Amino acid sequence: MASRETRLRALALYKELHRLGREYPDPSYDFHGRMRKLFEKNRTLTDKDEIENALKLGEYIKNETLALYSLRKYRHLKRMYPPGSSSTTDSS
Amino acid sequence: MRPSPARLLNILVPVKRAVDYSVKIRVNPQQTGIDTNVKHSMNPFDEIAVEEAIRLRERLPPGTVKHIKAISIGPAKSLDVLRTALAVGADSAAHVVLPENAPAPEPLAIAKTLASYINLQNNDAAKVAKDGKVDLVVLGKQAIDDDLGVTGQMLAGLLGWGQATFASKVEVDVGRGEVVVTREIDGGAEEVRCRLPVVITTDLRLNEPRYASLPNIMKAKKKPVEKLAPSDLGIDYTPQLTTLRVTEPPKRVGGGKVGSVQELVERLKDAGITGV
């Protein structure tokens, strides 16, 4: 954590990932534990580029998790409400 | 300087706190309904409705959509769902608070509540001068826990407004006061043109809702939430229907395998199925 700015970004990322991890579908996957280990592994970084890369990796994981959630939801809904089965009214 | 649009849109988005999509529904021990002691979240179709309201604001010329208000009718916990709507972009919210252990409100009562709320707003000259009338109501086509799918239509009937249901595409022409909606129907799609004001219900294929990021959730805490009691709107939530019993479908029995077409025919004959 070299500068105040990167520290704030890292904290914001941690909070965001923590909140996302609460809805992880597989209960046996220790999302919080892994996330914490990854953050702690990088806490002594001082090189600006390394910090930037670590933050980018965090953002990437966040986006991947979001994609996982939205795909899962979309697939479930698409299965429950397949196209062509919705309307029961006439098209008069 | 750009001339201001002749009409500004006020969008109302009713949202429901429904059983979460990932929960395996179970019948409760008394066989009177489903087990509601489970995770709840915003009905996915209502998420799509909120998203569409926000996208309309982004698509139309800036300032055309004056206000997006989310409204929910339910117990105190419905506030979470309203906060989510505020976090993704609604400007304010209204919460009609029902007693904690009241039975789930029926669609007609919900529609009457919404109609009453809208008429209170639209018929009050002072409110109209200040905020304008509600022109557009966008809500989900059905709730995933009861799959009734009637609230939007009932609301349109009560208000005397046009309705465009199962929308998979919405285009608004504010200048002409019209919407053109592509509807998902059996066998394909249908395009309808409706004059404003109108009620639109959303189909799954309309859009993909955005994620409420943590900074937006924090900002949403400052947005106003109006609290209302049923007596303010004069609605009686006593259910008109009595549920006699709710049971699960019979458990699936295992099938058997047959070795040949002959055997299949034999088995069918044994089961009593004869040729036509």
mmCIF file of C-alpha atoms in Angstrom:
data_model
loop_
_atom_site.group_PDB
_atom_site.id
_atom_site.type_symbol
_atom_site.label_atom_id
_atom_site.label_comp_id
_atom_site.label_asym_id
_atom_site.label_seq_id
_atom_site.Cartn_x
_atom_site.Cartn_y
_atom_site.Cartn_z
ATOM 1 C CA MET A 1 0.000 0.000 0.000
ATOM 2 C CA ALA A 2 2.216 2.736 -1.286
ATOM 3 C CA SER A 3 -0.035 5.767 -1.423
ATOM 4 C CA ARG A 4 -3.269 6.905 0.136
ATOM 5 C CA GLU A 5 -5.040 6.673 -3.200
ATOM 6 C CA THR A 6 -4.183 3.043 -3.841
ATOM 7 C CA ARG A 7 -5.013 2.217 -0.247
ATOM 8 C CA LEU A 8 -8.495 3.627 -0.701
ATOM 9 C CA ARG A 9 -8.937 1.722 -3.949
ATOM 10 C CA ALA A 10 -7.815 -1.508 -2.347
ATOM 11 C CA LEU A 11 -10.222 -1.020 0.549
ATOM 12 C CA ALA A 12 -13.130 -0.220 -1.776
ATOM 13 C CA LEU A 13 -12.325 -3.308 -3.834
ATOM 14 C CA TYR A 14 -12.180 -5.456 -0.715
ATOM 15 C CA LYS A 15 -15.555 -4.227 0.513
ATOM 16 C CA GLU A 16 -17.135 -4.746 -2.893
ATOM 17 C CA LEU A 17 -15.748 -8.287 -3.249
ATOM 18 C CA HIS A 18 -16.783 -9.109 0.294
ATOM 19 C CA ARG A 19 -20.360 -8.080 -0.442
ATOM 20 C CA LEU A 20 -20.360 -10.062 -3.703
ATOM 21 C CA GLY A 21 -18.960 -13.122 -1.970
ATOM 22 C CA ARG A 22 -21.992 -13.369 0.260
ATOM 23 C CA GLU A 23 -24.105 -14.619 -2.638
ATOM 24 C CA TYR A 24 -21.663 -17.184 -3.964
ATOM 25 C CA PRO A 25 -23.711 -20.216 -5.044
ATOM 26 C CA ASP A 26 -21.321 -22.951 -3.922
ATOM 27 C CA PRO A 27 -21.201 -23.057 -0.106
ATOM 28 C CA SER A 28 -18.064 -25.193 -0.060
ATOM 29 C CA TYR A 29 -16.025 -22.604 -1.967
ATOM 30 C CA ASP A 30 -14.398 -20.395 0.643
ATOM 31 C CA PHE A 31 -14.725 -17.077 -1.181
ATOM 32 C CA HIS A 32 -13.907 -14.873 1.791
ATOM 33 C CA GLY A 33 -11.001 -16.976 2.955
ATOM 34 C CA ARG A 34 -9.382 -16.985 -0.458
ATOM 35 C CA MET A 35 -9.991 -13.303 -0.994
ATOM 36 C CA ARG A 36 -8.466 -12.440 2.355
ATOM 37 C CA LYS A 37 -5.393 -14.566 1.646
ATOM 38 C CA LEU A 38 -4.892 -12.884 -1.719
ATOM 39 C CA PHE A 39 -5.148 -9.417 -0.222
ATOM 40 C CA GLU A 40 -2.835 -10.263 2.655
ATOM 41 C CA LYS A 41 -0.281 -11.744 0.297
ATOM 42 C CA ASN A 42 -0.015 -8.388 -1.441
ATOM 43 C CA ARG A 43 -0.124 -6.069 1.526
ATOM 44 C CA THR A 44 3.594 -5.276 1.502
ATOM 45 C CA LEU A 45 3.827 -4.272 -2.156
ATOM 46 C CA THR A 46 5.534 -0.978 -2.803
ATOM 47 C CA ASP A 47 6.140 -0.895 -6.548
ATOM 48 C CA LYS A 48 3.461 1.189 -8.280
ATOM 49 C CA ASP A 49 3.150 -1.179 -11.244
ATOM 50 C CA GLU A 50 2.789 -4.223 -9.046
ATOM 51 C CA ILE A 51 0.086 -2.537 -7.027
ATOM 52 C CA GLU A 52 -1.692 -1.520 -10.209
ATOM 53 C CA ASN A 53 -1.564 -5.091 -11.497
ATOM 54 C CA ALA A 54 -2.881 -6.459 -8.238
ATOM 55 C CA LEU A 55 -5.769 -4.003 -8.257
ATOM 56 C CA LYS A 56 -6.535 -4.878 -11.877
ATOM 57 C CA LEU A 57 -6.604 -8.555 -10.966
ATOM 58 C CA GLY A 58 -9.053 -7.742 -8.195
ATOM 59 C CA GLU A 59 -11.281 -5.825 -10.616
ATOM 60 C CA TYR A 60 -11.109 -8.742 -13.031
ATOM 61 C CA ILE A 61 -12.212 -11.187 -10.349
ATOM 62 C CA LYS A 62 -15.055 -8.837 -9.445
ATOM 63 C CA ASN A 63 -16.261 -8.696 -13.052
ATOM 64 C CA GLU A 64 -15.963 -12.444 -13.459
ATOM 65 C CA THR A 65 -18.001 -13.033 -10.313
ATOM 66 C CA LEU A 66 -20.657 -10.580 -11.483
ATOM 67 C CA ALA A 67 -20.787 -12.346 -14.847
ATOM 68 C CA LEU A 68 -21.146 -15.681 -13.055
ATOM 69 C CA TYR A 69 -24.078 -14.411 -11.000
ATOM 70 C CA SER A 70 -25.913 -12.756 -13.857
ATOM 71 C CA LEU A 71 -25.445 -15.759 -16.165
ATOM 72 C CA ARG A 72 -26.667 -18.122 -13.482
ATOM 73 C CA LYS A 73 -29.734 -15.998 -12.874
ATOM 74 C CA TYR A 74 -30.420 -15.530 -16.568
ATOM 75 C CA ARG A 75 -30.091 -19.260 -17.323
ATOM 76 C CA HIS A 76 -32.426 -20.126 -14.469
ATOM 77 C CA LEU A 77 -35.026 -17.582 -15.550
ATOM 78 C CA LYS A 78 -34.761 -18.602 -19.200
ATOM 79 C CA ARG A 79 -35.418 -22.204 -18.200
ATOM 80 C CA MET A 80 -38.348 -21.262 -15.998
ATOM 81 C CA TYR A 81 -39.880 -18.877 -18.542
ATOM 82 C CA PRO A 82 -38.960 -20.161 -22.006
ATOM 83 C CA PRO A 83 -39.799 -17.962 -24.978
ATOM 84 C CA GLY A 84 -43.242 -18.480 -26.427
ATOM 85 C CA SER A 85 -44.783 -19.675 -23.191
ATOM 86 C CA SER A 86 -45.420 -16.328 -21.565
ATOM 87 C CA SER A 87 -48.521 -14.867 -23.097
ATOM 88 C CA THR A 88 -51.938 -16.405 -22.598
ATOM 89 C CA THR A 89 -53.824 -13.588 -24.322
ATOM 90 C CA ASP A 90 -54.988 -13.371 -27.907
ATOM 91 C CA SER A 91 -53.215 -11.011 -30.203
ATOM 92 C CA SER A 92 -56.476 -9.417 -31.290
ATOM 93 C CA MET B 1 -30.287 26.825 -26.439
ATOM 94 C CA ARG B 2 -32.292 23.626 -26.870
ATOM 95 C CA PRO B 3 -36.046 24.087 -26.470
ATOM 96 C CA SER B 4 -37.328 22.030 -23.544
ATOM 97 C CA PRO B 5 -39.435 18.998 -24.524
ATOM 98 C CA ALA B 6 -43.165 19.575 -24.591
ATOM 99 C CA ARG B 7 -43.762 16.794 -22.126
ATOM 100 C CA LEU B 8 -41.586 15.441 -19.365
ATOM 101 C CA LEU B 9 -41.948 11.816 -18.355
ATOM 102 C CA ASN B 10 -42.590 10.697 -14.816
ATOM 103 C CA ILE B 11 -42.060 6.980 -14.514
ATOM 104 C CA LEU B 12 -43.441 4.861 -11.706
ATOM 105 C CA VAL B 13 -41.904 1.421 -11.196
ATOM 106 C CA PRO B 14 -43.748 -0.891 -8.795
ATOM 107 C CA VAL B 15 -41.439 -3.552 -7.426
ATOM 108 C CA LYS B 16 -42.122 -6.653 -5.372
ATOM 109 C CA ARG B 17 -40.097 -8.326 -2.687
ATOM 110 C CA ALA B 18 -40.458 -11.935 -3.827
ATOM 111 C CA VAL B 19 -38.857 -15.244 -2.896
ATOM 112 C CA ASP B 20 -35.347 -15.299 -4.393
ATOM 113 C CA TYR B 21 -34.938 -17.187 -7.666
ATOM 114 C CA SER B 22 -32.300 -19.555 -6.265
ATOM 115 C CA VAL B 23 -34.455 -20.821 -3.399
ATOM 116 C CA LYS B 24 -35.958 -24.303 -3.700
ATOM 117 C CA ILE B 25 -39.631 -23.732 -2.992
ATOM 118 C CA ARG B 26 -41.125 -25.958 -0.297
ATOM 119 C CA VAL B 27 -44.697 -26.268 0.889
ATOM 120 C CA ASN B 28 -45.097 -25.187 4.492
ATOM 121 C CA PRO B 29 -46.060 -27.783 7.158
ATOM 122 C CA GLN B 30 -49.639 -26.502 7.417
ATOM 123 C CA GLN B 31 -50.083 -27.005 3.643
ATOM 124 C CA THR B 32 -51.501 -23.523 3.294
ATOM 125 C CA GLY B 33 -48.777 -22.054 1.154
ATOM 126 C CA ILE B 34 -45.073 -22.013 0.547
ATOM 127 C CA ASP B 35 -42.386 -21.669 3.155
ATOM 128 C CA THR B 36 -41.624 -17.958 3.277
ATOM 129 C CA ASN B 37 -38.842 -18.132 5.857
ATOM 130 C CA VAL B 38 -36.323 -18.045 3.036
ATOM 131 C CA LYS B 39 -34.189 -15.562 1.143
ATOM 132 C CA HIS B 40 -36.136 -12.814 -0.612
ATOM 133 C CA SER B 41 -35.033 -10.329 -3.218
ATOM 134 C CA MET B 42 -36.509 -8.102 -5.895
ATOM 135 C CA ASN B 43 -38.636 -9.974 -8.413
ATOM 136 C CA PRO B 44 -36.365 -10.402 -11.476
ATOM 137 C CA PHE B 45 -39.022 -9.043 -13.826
ATOM 138 C CA ASP B 46 -39.241 -5.916 -11.679
ATOM 139 C CA GLU B 47 -35.455 -5.570 -11.851
ATOM 140 C CA ILE B 48 -35.860 -5.539 -15.614
ATOM 141 C CA ALA B 49 -38.573 -2.871 -15.227
ATOM 142 C CA VAL B 50 -36.305 -0.623 -13.142
ATOM 143 C CA GLU B 51 -33.501 -1.153 -15.638
ATOM 144 C CA GLU B 52 -35.784 -0.163 -18.520
ATOM 145 C CA ALA B 53 -36.836 3.029 -16.753
ATOM 146 C CA ILE B 54 -33.188 3.953 -16.266
ATOM 147 C CA ARG B 55 -32.295 3.081 -19.830
ATOM 148 C CA LEU B 56 -35.169 5.255 -21.059
ATOM 149 C CA ARG B 57 -33.652 8.122 -19.136
ATOM 150 C CA GLU B 58 -30.319 7.420 -20.809
ATOM 151 C CA ARG B 59 -31.760 6.911 -24.291
ATOM 152 C CA LEU B 60 -34.081 9.902 -24.479
ATOM 153 C CA PRO B 61 -32.732 13.463 -24.676
ATOM 154 C CA PRO B 62 -31.348 14.581 -21.320
ATOM 155 C CA GLY B 63 -34.039 15.923 -19.030
ATOM 156 C CA THR B 64 -36.933 14.184 -20.807
ATOM 157 C CA VAL B 65 -37.386 11.692 -18.009
ATOM 158 C CA LYS B 66 -38.047 13.959 -15.095
ATOM 159 C CA HIS B 67 -38.350 11.458 -12.277
ATOM 160 C CA ILE B 68 -38.206 7.722 -11.699
ATOM 161 C CA LYS B 69 -40.016 6.567 -8.598
ATOM 162 C CA ALA B 70 -40.028 3.027 -7.246
ATOM 163 C CA ILE B 71 -42.945 1.866 -5.129
ATOM 164 C CA SER B 72 -43.487 -1.290 -3.124
ATOM 165 C CA ILE B 73 -46.327 -2.649 -1.043
ATOM 166 C CA GLY B 74 -45.366 -4.980 1.751
ATOM 167 C CA PRO B 75 -43.927 -5.433 5.219
ATOM 168 C CA ALA B 76 -41.021 -3.441 6.587
ATOM 169 C CA LYS B 77 -38.452 -5.649 4.841
ATOM 170 C CA SER B 78 -39.690 -4.457 1.442
ATOM 171 C CA LEU B 79 -37.542 -1.423 2.107
ATOM 172 C CA ASP B 80 -34.463 -3.463 1.098
ATOM 173 C CA VAL B 81 -35.911 -3.966 -2.338
ATOM 174 C CA LEU B 82 -36.652 -0.250 -2.637
ATOM 175 C CA ARG B 83 -33.076 0.558 -1.634
ATOM 176 C CA THR B 84 -31.840 -1.720 -4.422
ATOM 177 C CA ALA B 85 -34.050 0.137 -6.906
ATOM 178 C CA LEU B 86 -32.661 3.443 -5.651
ATOM 179 C CA ALA B 87 -29.124 2.088 -5.877
ATOM 180 C CA VAL B 88 -29.410 1.218 -9.569
ATOM 181 C CA GLY B 89 -30.809 4.623 -10.436
ATOM 182 C CA ALA B 90 -34.328 5.433 -9.255
ATOM 183 C CA ASP B 91 -34.674 8.960 -7.888
ATOM 184 C CA SER B 92 -37.045 8.338 -5.005
ATOM 185 C CA ALA B 93 -39.209 5.606 -3.555
ATOM 186 C CA ALA B 94 -42.545 5.075 -1.836
ATOM 187 C CA HIS B 95 -43.350 2.288 0.584
ATOM 188 C CA VAL B 96 -46.884 1.272 1.494
ATOM 189 C CA VAL B 97 -46.254 -0.484 4.791
ATOM 190 C CA LEU B 98 -48.326 -3.558 5.556
ATOM 191 C CA PRO B 99 -48.438 -5.218 9.000
ATOM 192 C CA GLU B 100 -45.715 -7.756 9.622
ATOM 193 C CA ASN B 101 -47.755 -10.993 9.639
ATOM 194 C CA ALA B 102 -50.501 -9.959 7.273
ATOM 195 C CA PRO B 103 -51.324 -12.437 4.507
ATOM 196 C CA ALA B 104 -49.710 -11.700 1.161
ATOM 197 C CA PRO B 105 -51.727 -9.028 -0.666
ATOM 198 C CA GLU B 106 -53.671 -10.107 -3.713
ATOM 199 C CA PRO B 107 -53.070 -8.590 -7.155
ATOM 200 C CA LEU B 108 -56.362 -6.693 -7.178
ATOM 201 C CA ALA B 109 -55.513 -5.028 -3.878
ATOM 202 C CA ILE B 110 -52.059 -4.154 -5.214
ATOM 203 C CA ALA B 111 -53.532 -2.738 -8.405
ATOM 204 C CA LYS B 112 -56.049 -0.698 -6.411
ATOM 205 C CA THR B 113 -53.242 0.619 -4.207
ATOM 206 C CA LEU B 114 -51.174 1.673 -7.184
ATOM 207 C CA ALA B 115 -54.187 3.234 -8.907
ATOM 208 C CA SER B 116 -55.060 5.114 -5.744
ATOM 209 C CA TYR B 117 -51.488 6.360 -5.398
ATOM 210 C CA ILE B 118 -51.336 7.480 -9.012
ATOM 211 C CA ASN B 119 -54.727 9.210 -8.840
ATOM 212 C CA LEU B 120 -53.741 10.978 -5.629
ATOM 213 C CA GLN B 121 -50.752 12.346 -7.468
ATOM 214 C CA ASN B 122 -52.407 13.108 -10.795
ATOM 215 C CA ASN B 123 -55.620 14.666 -9.455
ATOM 216 C CA ASP B 124 -53.953 16.982 -6.988
ATOM 217 C CA ALA B 125 -53.355 20.281 -8.791
ATOM 218 C CA ALA B 126 -50.644 21.374 -6.374
ATOM 219 C CA LYS B 127 -48.722 18.115 -6.760
ATOM 220 C CA VAL B 128 -49.097 18.202 -10.530
ATOM 221 C CA ALA B 129 -47.791 21.767 -10.679
ATOM 222 C CA LYS B 130 -44.799 20.750 -8.604
ATOM 223 C CA ASP B 131 -43.913 17.251 -9.856
ATOM 224 C CA GLY B 132 -46.039 16.580 -12.914
ATOM 225 C CA LYS B 133 -48.299 13.625 -13.576
ATOM 226 C CA VAL B 134 -47.288 9.980 -13.647
ATOM 227 C CA ASP B 135 -47.224 9.113 -17.381
ATOM 228 C CA LEU B 136 -45.676 5.714 -17.487
ATOM 229 C CA VAL B 137 -45.877 2.702 -15.203
ATOM 230 C CA VAL B 138 -43.387 -0.092 -15.881
ATOM 231 C CA LEU B 139 -43.592 -3.296 -13.890
ATOM 232 C CA GLY B 140 -42.698 -6.943 -14.198
ATOM 233 C CA LYS B 141 -45.109 -9.166 -16.073
ATOM 234 C CA GLN B 142 -45.356 -11.612 -13.168
ATOM 235 C CA ALA B 143 -43.792 -12.423 -9.834
ATOM 236 C CA ILE B 144 -41.631 -15.513 -9.669
ATOM 237 C CA ASP B 145 -43.149 -16.726 -6.429
ATOM 238 C CA ASP B 146 -46.814 -16.725 -7.421
ATOM 239 C CA ASP B 147 -46.621 -16.405 -11.228
ATOM 240 C CA LEU B 148 -50.023 -14.725 -11.298
ATOM 241 C CA GLY B 149 -49.167 -12.136 -13.930
ATOM 242 C CA VAL B 150 -52.274 -9.974 -13.590
ATOM 243 C CA THR B 151 -51.345 -6.883 -11.596
ATOM 244 C CA GLY B 152 -50.245 -4.785 -14.580
ATOM 245 C CA GLN B 153 -53.387 -5.531 -16.548
ATOM 246 C CA MET B 154 -55.672 -4.851 -13.566
ATOM 247 C CA LEU B 155 -53.899 -1.559 -12.942
ATOM 248 C CA ALA B 156 -54.404 -0.448 -16.532
ATOM 249 C CA GLY B 157 -58.066 -1.340 -16.272
ATOM 250 C CA LEU B 158 -58.555 0.543 -13.012
ATOM 251 C CA LEU B 159 -56.818 3.633 -14.348
ATOM 252 C CA GLY B 160 -58.436 3.479 -17.769
ATOM 253 C CA TRP B 161 -54.979 3.597 -19.375
ATOM 254 C CA GLY B 162 -53.694 1.607 -22.317
ATOM 255 C CA GLN B 163 -51.468 -1.382 -21.616
ATOM 256 C CA ALA B 164 -48.587 -3.024 -23.447
ATOM 257 C CA THR B 165 -47.735 -6.289 -21.740
ATOM 258 C CA PHE B 166 -44.847 -8.768 -22.173
ATOM 259 C CA ALA B 167 -42.729 -6.013 -23.665
ATOM 260 C CA SER B 168 -39.475 -7.071 -25.276
ATOM 261 C CA LYS B 169 -38.743 -3.619 -26.716
ATOM 262 C CA VAL B 170 -39.961 -0.164 -25.743
ATOM 263 C CA GLU B 171 -39.637 3.016 -27.763
ATOM 264 C CA VAL B 172 -40.992 6.290 -26.464
ATOM 265 C CA ASP B 173 -41.864 9.268 -28.636
ATOM 266 C CA VAL B 174 -42.432 11.990 -26.084
ATOM 267 C CA GLY B 175 -43.181 14.671 -28.654
ATOM 268 C CA ARG B 176 -46.166 12.729 -29.951
ATOM 269 C CA GLY B 177 -47.014 11.292 -26.554
ATOM 270 C CA GLU B 178 -46.817 7.701 -27.785
ATOM 271 C CA VAL B 179 -44.964 4.495 -27.064
ATOM 272 C CA VAL B 180 -44.287 1.715 -29.542
ATOM 273 C CA VAL B 181 -43.877 -1.599 -27.784
ATOM 274 C CA THR B 182 -42.867 -4.960 -29.224
ATOM 275 C CA ARG B 183 -44.706 -7.671 -27.325
ATOM 276 C CA GLU B 184 -43.754 -11.310 -26.938
ATOM 277 C CA ILE B 185 -46.766 -13.418 -27.809
ATOM 278 C CA ASP B 186 -47.343 -17.057 -28.710
ATOM 279 C CA GLY B 187 -45.866 -17.610 -32.117
ATOM 280 C CA GLY B 188 -43.734 -14.509 -32.284
ATOM 281 C CA ALA B 189 -43.924 -10.806 -31.617
ATOM 282 C CA GLU B 190 -46.475 -8.035 -31.987
ATOM 283 C CA GLU B 191 -45.934 -4.308 -32.241
ATOM 284 C CA VAL B 192 -48.413 -2.003 -30.591
ATOM 285 C CA ARG B 193 -48.588 1.766 -30.474
ATOM 286 C CA CYS B 194 -50.120 3.285 -27.360
ATOM 287 C CA ARG B 195 -50.812 6.842 -26.349
ATOM 288 C CA LEU B 196 -49.406 8.030 -23.068
ATOM 289 C CA PRO B 197 -50.215 7.446 -20.239
ATOM 290 C CA VAL B 198 -49.646 3.712 -20.452
ATOM 291 C CA VAL B 199 -48.860 0.643 -18.323
ATOM 292 C CA ILE B 200 -46.042 -1.575 -19.602
ATOM 293 C CA THR B 201 -45.151 -5.001 -18.203
ATOM 294 C CA THR B 202 -41.713 -6.406 -18.882
ATOM 295 C CA ASP B 203 -40.717 -9.696 -20.419
ATOM 296 C CA LEU B 204 -37.426 -11.422 -19.736
ATOM 297 C CA ARG B 205 -35.987 -10.417 -23.073
ATOM 298 C CA LEU B 206 -36.354 -6.685 -22.635
ATOM 299 C CA ASN B 207 -32.954 -5.973 -21.137
ATOM 300 C CA GLU B 208 -30.351 -7.211 -18.683
ATOM 301 C CA PRO B 209 -30.401 -5.401 -15.338
ATOM 302 C CA ARG B 210 -27.279 -3.724 -14.069
ATOM 303 C CA TYR B 211 -25.485 -4.454 -10.847
ATOM 304 C CA ALA B 212 -25.865 -2.126 -7.879
ATOM 305 C CA SER B 213 -22.302 -1.223 -6.934
ATOM 306 C CA LEU B 214 -21.410 -0.486 -3.328
ATOM 307 C CA PRO B 215 -20.836 3.285 -3.828
ATOM 308 C CA ASN B 216 -24.292 3.539 -5.419
ATOM 309 C CA ILE B 217 -25.849 1.639 -2.537
ATOM 310 C CA MET B 218 -24.289 4.128 -0.143
ATOM 311 C CA LYS B 219 -25.584 7.052 -2.192
ATOM 312 C CA ALA B 220 -29.044 5.489 -2.287
ATOM 313 C CA LYS B 221 -29.329 5.776 1.476
ATOM 314 C CA LYS B 222 -29.718 9.521 1.046
ATOM 315 C CA LYS B 223 -32.536 9.293 -1.498
ATOM 316 C CA PRO B 224 -36.026 9.990 -0.123
ATOM 317 C CA VAL B 225 -38.408 7.153 0.721
ATOM 318 C CA GLU B 226 -42.018 8.126 1.310
ATOM 319 C CA LYS B 227 -43.822 5.944 3.862
ATOM 320 C CA LEU B 228 -47.535 5.372 3.473
ATOM 321 C CA ALA B 229 -50.130 3.415 5.417
ATOM 322 C CA PRO B 230 -52.981 1.518 3.752
ATOM 323 C CA SER B 231 -55.416 3.903 5.422
ATOM 324 C CA ASP B 232 -53.788 6.825 3.548
ATOM 325 C CA LEU B 233 -54.919 5.245 0.312
ATOM 326 C CA GLY B 234 -58.148 3.713 1.599
ATOM 327 C CA ILE B 235 -57.389 0.132 0.544
ATOM 328 C CA ASP B 236 -58.582 -3.025 2.236
ATOM 329 C CA TYR B 237 -56.120 -5.902 1.930
ATOM 330 C CA THR B 238 -58.416 -8.656 3.168
ATOM 331 C CA PRO B 239 -57.912 -11.550 0.775
ATOM 332 C CA GLN B 240 -60.874 -12.373 -1.419
ATOM 333 C CA LEU B 241 -59.636 -15.891 -2.065
ATOM 334 C CA THR B 242 -59.213 -18.615 0.533
ATOM 335 C CA THR B 243 -56.498 -21.138 -0.179
ATOM 336 C CA LEU B 244 -57.812 -24.518 0.882
ATOM 337 C CA ARG B 245 -54.662 -26.559 0.471
ATOM 338 C CA VAL B 246 -51.259 -26.473 -1.184
ATOM 339 C CA THR B 247 -49.471 -29.734 -1.903
ATOM 340 C CA GLU B 248 -46.387 -30.734 -3.847
ATOM 341 C CA PRO B 249 -46.859 -32.666 -7.079
ATOM 342 C CA PRO B 250 -46.554 -36.476 -6.666
ATOM 343 C CA LYS B 251 -43.002 -37.746 -6.566
ATOM 344 C CA ARG B 252 -41.762 -39.033 -9.852
ATOM 345 C CA VAL B 253 -41.611 -42.829 -9.992
ATOM 346 C CA GLY B 254 -38.717 -44.425 -11.834
ATOM 347 C CA GLY B 255 -39.218 -45.488 -15.408
ATOM 348 C CA GLY B 256 -38.229 -48.782 -16.963
ATOM 349 C CA LYS B 257 -36.190 -49.627 -20.017
ATOM 350 C CA VAL B 258 -37.451 -51.806 -22.840
ATOM 351 C CA GLY B 259 -35.284 -53.930 -25.142
ATOM 352 C CA SER B 260 -37.177 -53.677 -28.405
ATOM 353 C CA VAL B 261 -40.207 -52.168 -30.127
ATOM 354 C CA GLN B 262 -42.107 -55.476 -29.603
ATOM 355 C CA GLU B 263 -41.529 -55.237 -25.883
ATOM 356 C CA LEU B 264 -42.663 -51.629 -25.892
ATOM 357 C CA VAL B 265 -45.896 -52.582 -27.635
ATOM 358 C CA GLU B 266 -46.423 -55.416 -25.112
ATOM 359 C CA ARG B 267 -45.890 -53.056 -22.201
ATOM 360 C CA LEU B 268 -48.284 -50.491 -23.647
ATOM 361 C CA LYS B 269 -50.938 -53.145 -24.166
ATOM 362 C CA ASP B 270 -50.511 -54.307 -20.587
ATOM 363 C CA ALA B 271 -50.968 -50.768 -19.408
ATOM 364 C CA GLY B 272 -54.289 -50.650 -21.199
ATOM 365 C CA ILE B 273 -53.321 -48.349 -24.026
ATOM 366 C CA THR B 274 -54.935 -49.523 -27.233
ATOM 367 C CA GLY B 275 -54.484 -48.324 -30.786
ATOM 368 C CA VAL B 276 -56.881 -45.686 -32.026
#
